[in-house]
Short mmCIF file of C-alpha atoms in Angstrom, two decimals:
data_model
loop_
_atom_site.label_atom_id
_atom_site.label_comp_id
_atom_site.label_asym_id
_atom_site.label_seq_id
_atom_site.Cartn_x
_atom_site.Cartn_y
_atom_site.Cartn_z
CA MET A 1 -26.13 -1.99 -30.14
CA PRO A 2 -23.93 -3.70 -27.93
CA ILE A 3 -24.53 -6.14 -25.19
CA PRO A 4 -23.45 -5.42 -22.11
CA PRO A 5 -20.87 -7.58 -20.16
CA PHE A 6 -23.27 -10.23 -17.79
CA LYS A 7 -22.13 -9.44 -14.17
CA LYS A 8 -20.78 -12.96 -12.22
CA LYS A 9 -22.14 -13.23 -8.39
CA PRO A 10 -19.33 -13.04 -5.68
CA SER A 11 -17.94 -16.54 -5.79
CA GLY A 12 -16.71 -18.16 -3.08
CA PRO A 13 -18.79 -18.66 0.35
CA LYS A 14 -20.64 -16.38 1.72
CA PRO A 15 -18.96 -14.14 4.66
CA ILE A 16 -20.91 -13.90 7.88
CA ALA A 17 -20.49 -12.81 11.54
CA LEU A 18 -21.73 -14.86 14.56
CA ALA A 19 -22.67 -13.64 17.20
CA LEU A 20 -22.92 -15.64 20.53
CA GLN A 21 -24.82 -14.93 23.94
CA GLY A 22 -23.85 -16.47 27.05
CA GLY A 23 -25.61 -18.89 28.97
CA GLY A 24 -24.03 -21.77 30.88
CA SER A 25 -24.63 -25.35 29.74
CA HIS A 26 -27.29 -24.14 27.10
CA GLY A 27 -24.02 -23.03 25.90
CA ALA A 28 -23.95 -26.74 24.36
CA PHE A 29 -27.27 -25.13 22.03
CA GLU A 30 -24.65 -23.05 20.12
CA TRP A 31 -22.24 -25.97 19.83
CA GLY A 32 -25.26 -28.05 18.06
CA VAL A 33 -25.32 -24.39 15.49
CA LEU A 34 -21.98 -24.04 15.29
CA ASP A 35 -21.94 -28.03 13.76
CA ARG A 36 -24.05 -27.59 11.42
CA LEU A 37 -22.71 -23.73 9.87
CA LEU A 38 -19.41 -25.31 9.72
CA GLU A 39 -20.84 -28.01 7.38
CA ALA A 40 -22.05 -25.61 4.95
CA GLU A 41 -18.91 -24.54 2.16
CA ASP A 42 -21.32 -21.84 1.11
CA LEU A 43 -20.96 -19.96 4.35
CA GLU A 44 -18.06 -18.51 5.88
CA ILE A 45 -17.89 -17.23 9.50
CA ARG A 46 -14.84 -14.97 10.07
CA ALA A 47 -15.41 -12.62 13.17
CA VAL A 48 -17.40 -14.13 16.24
CA THR A 49 -18.44 -11.04 19.33
CA ALA A 50 -19.33 -13.87 22.43
CA ALA A 51 -19.74 -13.53 26.30
CA SER A 52 -19.83 -16.49 28.93
CA ALA A 53 -20.29 -19.31 26.93
CA GLY A 54 -20.28 -17.66 24.10
CA ALA A 55 -17.21 -17.03 24.44
CA MET A 56 -15.80 -20.70 24.81
CA ASN A 57 -17.11 -21.60 21.86
CA ALA A 58 -15.72 -18.99 20.44
CA VAL A 59 -11.85 -19.58 21.15
CA CYS A 60 -12.76 -23.71 20.61
CA LEU A 61 -14.16 -22.67 17.06
CA ALA A 62 -10.87 -20.88 16.44
CA GLN A 63 -8.39 -23.22 17.99
CA GLY A 64 -10.23 -25.71 15.93
CA LEU A 65 -9.68 -24.30 12.74
CA ILE A 66 -6.40 -23.66 13.57
CA ASP A 67 -6.03 -27.14 14.21
CA GLY A 68 -7.54 -28.44 11.29
CA GLY A 69 -9.95 -26.84 9.46
CA ARG A 70 -13.71 -27.03 9.85
CA GLU A 71 -13.25 -30.33 10.34
CA GLY A 72 -10.81 -29.44 13.56
CA ALA A 73 -13.44 -27.03 15.14
CA LYS A 74 -16.15 -29.48 14.91
CA ALA A 75 -13.78 -32.13 16.70
CA ARG A 76 -12.43 -29.30 19.19
CA LEU A 77 -16.21 -28.68 20.13
CA GLU A 78 -17.35 -31.79 20.78
CA ARG A 79 -14.01 -32.16 22.92
CA PHE A 80 -14.31 -29.59 25.09
CA TRP A 81 -17.95 -30.27 25.79
CA LYS A 82 -17.20 -33.92 26.91
CA GLN A 83 -14.09 -32.09 29.07
CA VAL A 84 -17.29 -30.15 30.14
CA ASN A 85 -19.07 -33.00 31.58
CA ARG A 86 -16.17 -35.09 33.09
CA ASN A 87 -15.39 -31.42 35.29
CA GLY A 88 -19.03 -30.97 36.47
CA GLY A 89 -18.34 -32.29 39.76
CA ARG A 90 -18.22 -28.80 41.02
CA ASN A 91 -20.00 -27.63 38.34
CA VAL A 92 -17.43 -25.83 35.68
CA PHE A 93 -20.89 -23.27 35.36
CA GLY A 94 -21.24 -22.07 39.16
CA ASP A 95 -22.48 -25.21 41.33
CA THR A 96 -21.50 -24.45 44.86
CA GLY A 97 -23.39 -27.58 45.94
CA ILE A 98 -26.20 -25.47 47.65
CA TRP A 99 -26.66 -23.95 44.06
CA THR A 100 -27.30 -27.56 43.06
CA SER A 101 -29.97 -28.17 45.64
CA ALA A 102 -31.11 -24.06 45.64
CA PHE A 103 -31.99 -24.42 41.59
CA ALA A 104 -32.47 -27.93 40.25
CA GLY A 105 -33.02 -30.74 42.48
CA GLY A 106 -36.29 -31.69 44.13
CA THR A 107 -39.91 -31.75 42.81
CA ASP A 108 -41.70 -28.14 42.15
CA TRP A 109 -44.17 -28.26 44.64
CA LEU A 110 -40.68 -28.33 46.79
CA LYS A 111 -39.00 -25.99 45.33
CA ASN A 112 -41.72 -23.90 45.78
CA SER A 113 -42.30 -24.04 49.17
CA PRO A 114 -41.67 -21.72 51.72
CA GLY A 115 -38.46 -23.89 53.65
CA TRP A 116 -37.17 -24.77 50.32
CA ARG A 117 -37.69 -20.78 49.30
CA LEU A 118 -35.81 -19.90 52.38
CA ALA A 119 -32.33 -22.18 52.13
CA GLU A 120 -32.63 -21.07 48.51
CA THR A 121 -32.27 -17.44 50.04
CA PHE A 122 -29.80 -18.95 52.44
CA ALA A 123 -27.42 -19.71 49.75
CA LEU A 124 -28.01 -16.40 47.53
CA SER A 125 -27.18 -14.91 50.38
CA MET A 126 -23.22 -16.13 50.98
CA SER A 127 -20.20 -14.58 49.16
CA PRO A 128 -18.08 -17.19 46.35
CA TYR A 129 -15.07 -15.09 49.10
CA GLU A 130 -16.40 -17.35 51.86
CA PHE A 131 -17.64 -20.57 50.72
CA ASN A 132 -14.58 -20.79 47.79
CA PRO A 133 -12.05 -19.25 49.82
CA PHE A 134 -9.44 -20.99 47.54
CA ASN A 135 -10.90 -19.51 44.34
CA LEU A 136 -11.15 -22.97 42.80
CA ASN A 137 -12.60 -22.60 39.04
CA PRO A 138 -13.21 -26.44 37.16
CA LEU A 139 -13.37 -24.38 33.98
CA ARG A 140 -9.91 -22.95 34.22
CA ASP A 141 -8.58 -26.42 33.87
CA VAL A 142 -10.95 -26.95 30.85
CA LEU A 143 -9.90 -23.78 29.28
CA GLU A 144 -6.21 -23.73 29.97
CA ALA A 145 -6.12 -28.14 28.85
CA GLU A 146 -8.35 -27.27 25.46
CA ILE A 147 -7.07 -24.26 24.12
CA ASP A 148 -4.00 -23.32 22.93
CA PHE A 149 -3.63 -19.50 24.30
CA LYS A 150 -0.56 -18.66 22.65
CA ALA A 151 -1.23 -19.79 19.05
CA LEU A 152 -4.50 -17.89 19.24
CA ARG A 153 -3.28 -14.76 20.15
CA GLU A 154 -0.98 -15.08 17.54
CA ARG A 155 -2.57 -16.81 15.02
CA ALA A 156 -6.22 -16.74 15.18
CA PRO A 157 -8.03 -17.34 11.59
CA ILE A 158 -10.68 -15.37 12.83
CA LYS A 159 -11.68 -12.47 14.68
CA LEU A 160 -12.89 -12.46 18.36
CA TYR A 161 -14.62 -9.95 20.76
CA ILE A 162 -15.29 -11.00 23.86
CA ALA A 163 -16.62 -9.07 26.42
CA ALA A 164 -16.65 -8.97 30.04
CA THR A 165 -17.97 -6.33 33.01
CA GLN A 166 -15.73 -3.60 34.83
CA VAL A 167 -16.72 -4.30 38.29
CA ARG A 168 -15.56 -0.53 39.09
CA THR A 169 -16.44 1.32 36.16
CA SER A 170 -19.78 -0.21 35.50
CA LYS A 171 -18.54 -0.41 31.76
CA VAL A 172 -18.47 -3.37 29.28
CA LYS A 173 -14.96 -4.34 27.87
CA VAL A 174 -14.36 -6.07 24.77
CA PHE A 175 -11.01 -8.14 25.00
CA ARG A 176 -9.47 -8.53 21.21
CA GLU A 177 -7.91 -12.78 19.38
CA THR A 178 -4.55 -10.94 20.46
CA GLU A 179 -4.85 -10.82 24.02
CA LEU A 180 -7.11 -13.60 25.00
CA THR A 181 -5.95 -15.63 27.51
CA ALA A 182 -7.78 -18.33 30.12
CA ARG A 183 -8.84 -15.55 32.48
CA HIS A 184 -10.32 -13.25 29.56
CA ILE A 185 -12.71 -16.10 29.10
CA LEU A 186 -12.84 -16.83 32.73
CA ALA A 187 -13.71 -13.28 33.06
CA SER A 188 -16.09 -13.02 30.39
CA ALA A 189 -18.36 -15.90 32.29
CA CYS A 190 -18.39 -14.52 35.96
CA LEU A 191 -20.93 -14.82 37.55
CA PRO A 192 -20.36 -12.92 40.82
CA GLN A 193 -22.77 -15.03 43.45
CA VAL A 194 -20.51 -17.95 42.44
CA PHE A 195 -17.23 -16.66 41.02
CA GLN A 196 -14.76 -14.47 42.83
CA ALA A 197 -13.98 -11.49 40.52
CA VAL A 198 -11.34 -11.72 37.70
CA GLU A 199 -8.42 -10.07 38.10
CA ILE A 200 -7.15 -8.57 34.83
CA ASP A 201 -4.31 -5.89 34.97
CA GLY A 202 -5.81 -4.49 37.96
CA GLU A 203 -9.20 -4.41 37.22
CA ALA A 204 -11.98 -6.59 38.24
CA TYR A 205 -14.96 -7.61 35.95
CA TRP A 206 -18.30 -10.12 35.70
CA ASP A 207 -20.12 -11.75 33.24
CA GLY A 208 -20.06 -9.59 30.45
CA GLY A 209 -23.66 -10.70 29.82
CA PHE A 210 -24.44 -8.43 32.17
CA LEU A 211 -23.87 -5.25 29.78
CA ALA A 212 -23.03 -6.61 26.28
CA ASN A 213 -24.78 -10.25 25.84
CA PRO A 214 -23.37 -10.38 23.66
CA PRO A 215 -21.84 -6.79 21.92
CA LEU A 216 -22.46 -6.26 18.28
CA TRP A 217 -21.24 -3.16 18.66
CA PRO A 218 -17.92 -3.99 17.44
CA LEU A 219 -18.42 -5.56 14.20
CA PHE A 220 -19.79 -1.96 13.25
CA TYR A 221 -16.65 -0.24 13.51
CA ASP A 222 -14.21 -2.69 12.47
CA ASP A 223 -13.78 -4.66 9.06
CA THR A 224 -15.77 -7.82 9.30
CA PRO A 225 -19.11 -8.70 7.18
CA ASP A 226 -22.55 -6.76 6.98
CA ASP A 227 -24.03 -10.40 8.17
CA ILE A 228 -24.55 -10.19 11.51
CA LEU A 229 -25.90 -13.89 12.52
CA LEU A 230 -27.69 -13.69 16.20
CA VAL A 231 -27.39 -16.48 18.56
CA SER A 232 -29.58 -15.98 21.88
CA LEU A 233 -29.86 -18.57 24.69
CA ASN A 234 -32.03 -16.57 26.57
CA PRO A 235 -35.30 -16.49 25.06
CA PHE A 236 -37.16 -13.16 24.16
CA VAL A 237 -41.10 -13.82 24.58
CA ARG A 238 -42.88 -16.23 26.43
CA ASP A 239 -46.74 -16.82 26.18
CA GLU A 240 -47.35 -17.65 29.89
CA THR A 241 -46.71 -14.65 32.91
CA PRO A 242 -44.25 -16.75 35.54
CA ARG A 243 -46.35 -16.90 38.63
CA THR A 244 -44.91 -19.05 40.77
CA PRO A 245 -41.11 -17.71 42.99
CA GLY A 246 -38.96 -20.28 40.09
CA GLU A 247 -40.42 -19.44 37.49
CA ILE A 248 -40.66 -15.64 38.19
CA MET A 249 -36.15 -15.62 38.81
CA ASP A 250 -35.85 -18.14 35.52
CA ARG A 251 -38.13 -14.91 33.58
CA LEU A 252 -36.34 -12.18 35.52
CA ASN A 253 -32.72 -13.93 34.70
CA GLU A 254 -33.88 -13.77 30.90
CA ILE A 255 -34.99 -10.49 30.61
CA THR A 256 -31.85 -9.20 32.34
CA PHE A 257 -29.53 -10.93 30.23
CA ASN A 258 -31.56 -9.48 27.31
CA ALA A 259 -31.83 -6.26 28.04
CA ALA A 260 -28.50 -4.99 26.44
CA LEU A 261 -28.88 -6.80 23.47
CA ALA A 262 -32.67 -5.29 22.68
CA SER A 263 -31.31 -2.44 23.23
CA GLU A 264 -28.54 -2.85 20.77
CA LEU A 265 -31.01 -4.19 18.22
CA ARG A 266 -33.32 -1.49 18.57
CA ALA A 267 -30.49 0.59 17.83
CA ILE A 268 -29.90 -1.07 14.59
CA GLY A 269 -33.33 -1.01 13.28
CA PHE A 270 -33.53 2.89 14.14
CA VAL A 271 -30.02 3.64 11.84
CA GLN A 272 -31.36 1.22 9.20
CA LYS A 273 -34.38 3.21 9.08
CA LEU A 274 -32.80 6.06 8.89
CA LEU A 275 -31.02 4.99 6.19
CA ASP A 276 -33.34 3.96 4.42
CA GLU A 277 -35.20 7.52 4.48
CA GLY A 278 -31.76 9.05 2.93
CA LEU A 279 -31.83 11.16 7.18
CA LEU A 280 -28.44 10.52 7.34
CA LYS A 281 -26.79 12.98 4.94
CA ASP A 282 -22.95 12.48 5.99
CA ASN A 283 -23.07 8.80 5.46
CA ALA A 284 -21.06 8.79 1.91
CA ARG A 285 -17.86 9.98 4.30
CA GLY A 286 -19.08 6.08 5.68
CA ARG A 287 -19.47 6.91 9.37
CA TYR A 288 -22.78 4.75 8.93
CA ARG A 289 -23.39 0.56 7.35
CA ARG A 290 -25.91 -0.90 6.76
CA MET A 291 -25.87 -4.00 8.71
CA LEU A 292 -27.91 -7.64 7.90
CA MET A 293 -29.09 -9.36 10.88
CA HIS A 294 -29.70 -12.82 11.54
CA ALA A 295 -31.37 -14.85 14.18
CA ILE A 296 -31.83 -18.36 15.52
CA THR A 297 -33.44 -17.85 18.74
CA ALA A 298 -34.04 -19.66 22.71
CA ASP A 299 -37.59 -18.92 21.79
CA LYS A 300 -39.05 -22.03 20.66
CA ALA A 301 -35.70 -24.42 21.07
CA LEU A 302 -34.98 -23.67 24.36
CA ALA A 303 -38.39 -22.22 25.59
CA ASP A 304 -38.91 -25.68 27.86
CA LEU A 305 -35.49 -24.99 29.49
CA SER A 306 -35.71 -23.02 33.25
CA LEU A 307 -32.55 -21.26 34.78
CA GLY A 308 -31.77 -24.48 36.79
CA SER A 309 -30.95 -26.42 33.65
CA LYS A 310 -27.49 -23.98 32.37
CA PHE A 311 -25.92 -25.79 35.56
CA ASP A 312 -26.86 -29.50 34.43
CA THR A 313 -23.91 -30.81 32.64
CA GLU A 314 -25.04 -34.22 32.15
CA TRP A 315 -24.02 -35.64 29.15
CA SER A 316 -26.90 -36.98 27.83
CA PHE A 317 -28.20 -33.26 28.52
CA LEU A 318 -25.60 -31.65 26.95
CA THR A 319 -25.62 -33.82 23.67
CA ASP A 320 -29.48 -33.51 23.70
CA LEU A 321 -28.84 -29.28 23.65
CA ARG A 322 -26.49 -30.17 20.82
CA ALA A 323 -29.01 -31.55 18.76
CA ARG A 324 -31.56 -28.38 19.65
CA GLY A 325 -29.15 -26.48 18.03
CA TYR A 326 -27.89 -28.71 14.85
CA LYS A 327 -31.56 -28.73 14.06
CA ALA A 328 -32.55 -24.99 14.88
CA ALA A 329 -29.28 -24.23 12.31
CA ASP A 330 -30.56 -26.81 9.49
CA ASP A 331 -33.73 -24.88 9.61
CA TRP A 332 -31.97 -21.62 9.11
CA LEU A 333 -30.07 -22.44 6.36
CA GLY A 334 -32.77 -23.77 4.26
CA HIS A 335 -34.86 -20.66 5.34
CA CYS A 336 -32.38 -17.97 5.37
CA LEU A 337 -29.52 -18.46 3.52
CA THR A 338 -30.77 -17.26 0.52
CA GLN A 339 -30.61 -13.54 1.96
CA VAL A 340 -26.97 -13.49 3.32
CA GLY A 341 -25.37 -10.55 1.45
CA ILE A 342 -28.31 -9.29 0.10
CA SER A 343 -30.97 -8.48 2.83
CA SER A 344 -32.02 -9.42 6.79
CA SER A 345 -33.64 -12.23 7.68
CA LEU A 346 -34.31 -10.46 11.49
CA ASP A 347 -37.11 -7.60 10.38
CA LEU A 348 -35.76 -5.90 13.07
CA LYS A 349 -38.74 -2.95 12.63
CA ALA A 350 -41.75 -5.76 13.52
CA GLY A 351 -39.44 -6.40 16.73
CA PHE A 352 -38.14 -9.28 17.56
CA PRO A 353 -37.00 -12.36 17.11
#
């Protein structure tokens, strides 16, 4: 009897798609994650879906790959976050001066006092069309200085999916790498309490995280890797019940910005269950894909940080976040890299993270 031919394992790095959440300056955590993943030669990032701060990291990654491959991407990410720090006087992520004092300044007892809460309510009652009539946005300068959007549109080395929320229709819009400008990234990161809506082709947009943080479904219907690595910036789980006004607002913010993502993860788990049980009879036509889910979550890495810290652009804080992300990615590579291309390391049936 002839010996069957030996089947070699596919050579080369394992392809993967990234899903990057938004979360203000906490996006520096994703900077650290990307730094470590770029060092993993047996892993190749081929697509990124993202919102808000995740979108900033996504275009920096793509720009850096154009500049000089993996090392170019690492250098571009560091340059971008240094520019975030240098332009932090008005805070790239939405500080109006009022926001700083309302959310980040002061001691805990002071922030929970009636007087402080009254000042916070007053700050939130102001419209960006009132306190920022000239629509100043330091992020615009940072993006235009660091990203060559023309080059990105013409020769992006990875697929990009950038989410923004349509104000008029309350629908999510996903922009592709072939159409991106600085305005598209500004739209994806537009918090309506602090920035005027960004208009693109006559449509007004707010932060993509309201409806897709980040969107996963574009990866299902395009020629992208079956493996998706989610990098979250908002903890899904907190052990203690919030009691102070600040803690309640922080947790409400996390739940709100995780809601759309949680729904998509449940949908993926449901489809996988149907596939496992053979209940999708028409799948021979390729209508459904078995997506392999992985995650680097904020549940432990960022659990000690509050909503106010998302506006903090101090270099020591950003580099601390980068170090946390680097370690989290290193841990994930050590425990889960062998499952890429084979099975999910995120158990959607048991819940998430």
